[in-house]
Tab-separated table of C-alpha atoms and ligand atoms in Angstrom:
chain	number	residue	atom	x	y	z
A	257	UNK	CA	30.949	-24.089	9.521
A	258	UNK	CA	32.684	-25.269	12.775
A	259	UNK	CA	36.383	-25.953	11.796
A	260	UNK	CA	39.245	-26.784	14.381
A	261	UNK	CA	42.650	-25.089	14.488
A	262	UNK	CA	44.214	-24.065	11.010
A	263	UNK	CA	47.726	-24.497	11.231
A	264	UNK	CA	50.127	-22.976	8.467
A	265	UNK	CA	53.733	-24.613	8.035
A	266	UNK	CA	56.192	-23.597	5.313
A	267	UNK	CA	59.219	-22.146	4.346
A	268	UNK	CA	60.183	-18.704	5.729
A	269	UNK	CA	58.863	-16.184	3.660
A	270	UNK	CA	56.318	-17.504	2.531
A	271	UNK	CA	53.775	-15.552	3.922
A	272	UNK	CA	52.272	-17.649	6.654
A	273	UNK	CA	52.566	-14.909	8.764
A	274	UNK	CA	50.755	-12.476	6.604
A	275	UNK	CA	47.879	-14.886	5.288
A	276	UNK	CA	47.188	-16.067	8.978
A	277	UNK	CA	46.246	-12.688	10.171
A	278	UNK	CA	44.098	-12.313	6.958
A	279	UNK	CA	42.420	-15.714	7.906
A	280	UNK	CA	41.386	-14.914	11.569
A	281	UNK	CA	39.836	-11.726	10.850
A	282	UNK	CA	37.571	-14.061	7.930
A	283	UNK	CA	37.458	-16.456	9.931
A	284	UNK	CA	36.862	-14.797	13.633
A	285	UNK	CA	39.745	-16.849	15.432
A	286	UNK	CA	42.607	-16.005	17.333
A	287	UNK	CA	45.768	-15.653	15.659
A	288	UNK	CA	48.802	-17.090	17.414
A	289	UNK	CA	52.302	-16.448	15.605
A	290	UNK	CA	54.583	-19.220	17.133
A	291	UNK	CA	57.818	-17.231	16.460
A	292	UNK	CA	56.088	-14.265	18.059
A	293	UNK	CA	55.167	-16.931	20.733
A	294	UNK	CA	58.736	-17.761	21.369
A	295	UNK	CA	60.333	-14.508	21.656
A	296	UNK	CA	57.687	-13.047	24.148
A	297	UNK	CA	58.066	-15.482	26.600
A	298	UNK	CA	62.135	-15.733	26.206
A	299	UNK	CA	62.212	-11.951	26.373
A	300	UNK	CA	64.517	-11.616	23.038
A	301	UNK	CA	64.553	-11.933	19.364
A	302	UNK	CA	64.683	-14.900	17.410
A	303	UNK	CA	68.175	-13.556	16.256
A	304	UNK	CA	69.206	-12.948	19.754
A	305	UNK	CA	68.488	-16.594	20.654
A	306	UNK	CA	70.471	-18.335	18.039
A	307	UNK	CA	73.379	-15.968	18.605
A	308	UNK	CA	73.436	-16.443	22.551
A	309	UNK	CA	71.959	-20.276	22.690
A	310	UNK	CA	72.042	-21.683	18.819
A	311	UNK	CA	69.514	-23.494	16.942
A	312	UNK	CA	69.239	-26.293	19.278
A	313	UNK	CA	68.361	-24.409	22.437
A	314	UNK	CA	65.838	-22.331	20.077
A	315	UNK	CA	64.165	-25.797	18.624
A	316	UNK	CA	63.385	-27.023	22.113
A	317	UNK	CA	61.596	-23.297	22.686
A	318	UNK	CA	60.042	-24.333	19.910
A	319	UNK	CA	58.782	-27.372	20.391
A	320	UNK	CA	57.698	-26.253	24.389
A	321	UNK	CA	55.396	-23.227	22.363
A	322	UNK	CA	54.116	-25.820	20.268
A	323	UNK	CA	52.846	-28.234	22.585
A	324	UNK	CA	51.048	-25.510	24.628
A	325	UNK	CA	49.380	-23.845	21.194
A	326	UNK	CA	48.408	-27.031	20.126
A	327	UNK	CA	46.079	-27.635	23.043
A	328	UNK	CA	44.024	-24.422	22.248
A	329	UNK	CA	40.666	-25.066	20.208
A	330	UNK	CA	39.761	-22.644	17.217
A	331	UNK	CA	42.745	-20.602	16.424
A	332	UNK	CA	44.762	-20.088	13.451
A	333	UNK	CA	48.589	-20.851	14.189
A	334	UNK	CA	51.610	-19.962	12.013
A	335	UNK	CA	54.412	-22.077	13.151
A	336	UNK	CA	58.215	-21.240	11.984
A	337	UNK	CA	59.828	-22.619	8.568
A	338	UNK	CA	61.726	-25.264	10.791
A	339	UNK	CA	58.764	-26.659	12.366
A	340	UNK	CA	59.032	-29.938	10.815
A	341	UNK	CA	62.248	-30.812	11.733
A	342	UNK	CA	60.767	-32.181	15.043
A	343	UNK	CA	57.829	-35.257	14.626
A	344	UNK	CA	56.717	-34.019	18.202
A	345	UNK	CA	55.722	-30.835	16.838
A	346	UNK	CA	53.394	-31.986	13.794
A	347	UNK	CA	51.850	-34.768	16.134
A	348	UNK	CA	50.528	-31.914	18.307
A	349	UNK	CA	49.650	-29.534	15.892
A	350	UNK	CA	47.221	-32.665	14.517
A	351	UNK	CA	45.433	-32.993	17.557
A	352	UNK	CA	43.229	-30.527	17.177
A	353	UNK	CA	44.077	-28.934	13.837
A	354	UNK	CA	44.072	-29.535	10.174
A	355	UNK	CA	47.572	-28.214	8.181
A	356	UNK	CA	47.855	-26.695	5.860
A	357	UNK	CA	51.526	-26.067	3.549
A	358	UNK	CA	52.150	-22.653	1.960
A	359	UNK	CA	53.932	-23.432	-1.145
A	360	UNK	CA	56.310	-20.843	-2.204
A	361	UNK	CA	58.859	-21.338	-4.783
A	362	UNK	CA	62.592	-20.089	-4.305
A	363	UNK	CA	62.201	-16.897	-6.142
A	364	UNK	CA	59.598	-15.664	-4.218
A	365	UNK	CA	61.028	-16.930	-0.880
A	366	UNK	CA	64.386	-15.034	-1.547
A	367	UNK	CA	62.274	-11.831	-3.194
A	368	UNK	CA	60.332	-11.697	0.368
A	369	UNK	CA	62.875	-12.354	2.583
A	370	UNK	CA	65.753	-10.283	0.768
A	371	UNK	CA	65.079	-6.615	2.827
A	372	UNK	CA	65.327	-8.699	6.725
A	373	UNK	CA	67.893	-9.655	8.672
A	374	UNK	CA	65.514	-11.147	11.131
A	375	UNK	CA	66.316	-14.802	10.413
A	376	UNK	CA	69.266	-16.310	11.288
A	377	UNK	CA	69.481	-19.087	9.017
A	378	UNK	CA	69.397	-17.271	5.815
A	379	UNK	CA	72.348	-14.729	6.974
A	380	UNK	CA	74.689	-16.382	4.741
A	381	UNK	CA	77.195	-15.274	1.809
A	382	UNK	CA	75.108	-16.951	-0.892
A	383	UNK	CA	71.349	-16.411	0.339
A	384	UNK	CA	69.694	-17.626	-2.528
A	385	UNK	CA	71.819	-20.959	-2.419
A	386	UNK	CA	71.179	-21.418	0.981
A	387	UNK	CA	66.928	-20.734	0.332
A	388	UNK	CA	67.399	-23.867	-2.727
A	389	UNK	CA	69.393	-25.905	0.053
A	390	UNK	CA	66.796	-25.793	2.169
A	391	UNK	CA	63.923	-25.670	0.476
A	392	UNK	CA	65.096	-29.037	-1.378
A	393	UNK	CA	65.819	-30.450	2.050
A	394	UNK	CA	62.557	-29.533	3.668
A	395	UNK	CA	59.711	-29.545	0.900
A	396	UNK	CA	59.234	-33.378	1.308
A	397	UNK	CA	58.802	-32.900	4.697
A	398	UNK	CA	55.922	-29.887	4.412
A	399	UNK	CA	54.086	-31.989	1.875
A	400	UNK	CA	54.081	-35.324	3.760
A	401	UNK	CA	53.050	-33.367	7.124
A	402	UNK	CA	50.375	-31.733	5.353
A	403	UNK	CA	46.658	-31.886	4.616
A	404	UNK	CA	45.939	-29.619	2.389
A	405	UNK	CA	49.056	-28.161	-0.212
A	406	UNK	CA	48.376	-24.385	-1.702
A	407	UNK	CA	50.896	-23.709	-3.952
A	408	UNK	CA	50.820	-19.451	-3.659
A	409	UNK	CA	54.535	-19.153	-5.843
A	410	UNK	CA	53.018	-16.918	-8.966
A	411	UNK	CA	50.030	-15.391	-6.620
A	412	UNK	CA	49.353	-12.076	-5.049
A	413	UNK	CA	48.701	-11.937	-1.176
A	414	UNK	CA	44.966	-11.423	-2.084
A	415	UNK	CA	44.670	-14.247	-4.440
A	416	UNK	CA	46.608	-16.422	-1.961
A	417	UNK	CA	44.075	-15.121	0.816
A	418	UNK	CA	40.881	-15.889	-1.956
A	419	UNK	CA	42.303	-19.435	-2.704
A	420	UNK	CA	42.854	-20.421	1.356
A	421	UNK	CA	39.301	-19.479	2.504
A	422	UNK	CA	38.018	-21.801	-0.912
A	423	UNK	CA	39.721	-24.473	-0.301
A	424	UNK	CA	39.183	-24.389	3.714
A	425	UNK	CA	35.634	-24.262	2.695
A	426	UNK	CA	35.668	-26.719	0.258
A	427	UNK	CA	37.741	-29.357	2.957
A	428	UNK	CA	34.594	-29.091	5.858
A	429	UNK	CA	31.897	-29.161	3.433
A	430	UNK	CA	33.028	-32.733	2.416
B	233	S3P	C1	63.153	-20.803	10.910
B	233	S3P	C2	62.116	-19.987	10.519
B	233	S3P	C3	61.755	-18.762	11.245
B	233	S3P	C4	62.148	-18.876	12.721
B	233	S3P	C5	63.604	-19.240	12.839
B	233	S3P	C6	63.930	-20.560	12.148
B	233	S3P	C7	63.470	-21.996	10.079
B	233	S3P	O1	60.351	-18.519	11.142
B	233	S3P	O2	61.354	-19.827	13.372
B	233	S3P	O3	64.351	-18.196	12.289
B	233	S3P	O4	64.186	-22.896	10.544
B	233	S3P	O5	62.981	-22.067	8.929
B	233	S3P	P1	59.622	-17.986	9.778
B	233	S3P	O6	59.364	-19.187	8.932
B	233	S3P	O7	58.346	-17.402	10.302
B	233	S3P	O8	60.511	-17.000	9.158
């Protein structure tokens, strides 16, 4: 099966992270982590970027890390929850990849995300508000951007990981 770069967007906590590694052992492709990306070559957390230079100086970080991943050929990318915000970003990632949204519902986001501290954006009073905010905000966005929609909300990280390698499978043997 010869299949270009798999890309995973969605919300934070969703497991992207988790399910990419899973998929480029399977799969024998690199794994790049675009967050992970990011803070290597700034030297500093994700938290320490948004606290020193804000979101806006961390989006263009973003979008710089994006354009240079996107170029690679047969890797398996997880890109940040706020990679959609910028058009630039998903018109790269499509160059050479196909994408693929991680569907997690609310509970789940806030039930995987509720022991870190390591994301900015949900360090608010009312975290759960602030995850149904967003997630009402961006899920139009991660389904129009995408090619392929796994909804993983009432699944285990194995039966997510069973239902991504069928489906990839299923989209190149059309
Ligand atoms: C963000 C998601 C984070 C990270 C940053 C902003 C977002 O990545 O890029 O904190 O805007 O949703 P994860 O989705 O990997 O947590």
């Amino acid at each position: 099966m010869n299949i270009d770069n798999i890309v995973i967007i969605g919300f934070m906590g969703s497991g992207k992270t988790t399910l990419g590694t899973m998929l480029s052992e399977y799969f024998e492709y690199e794994f790049i982590d675009t967050d992970d990306c990011i803070e290597k070559n700034a030297g500093m957390s994700i938290t320490e970027i948004f606290e020193k230079y804000g979101e806006e100086y961390f989006r263009e970080l973003e979008e710089n890390t994006i354009k240079n991943v996107s170029q690679k050929r047969s890797v398996i990318i997880s890109t940040g929850g706020g990679v959609i915000k910028n058009k630039n970003n998903i018109d790269n990632l499509k160059k050479n990849g196909i994408i693929i949204f991680l569907k997690a519902n609310a509970e789940k986001i806030y039930n995987n995300t509720i022991d870190f501290d390591n994301r900015p954006l949900l360090n608010t009073a009312d975290r759960r508000g602030t995850i149904e905010k967003l997630l009402e905000e961006r899920t139009p966005l991660y389904e129009k951007y995408s090619d392929i929609i796994i909804d993983v909300s009432s699944m285990t990280v194995d039966e997510s990981f069973e239902a991504f390698v069928h489906i990839i499978k299923k989209y190149y043997a059309k």
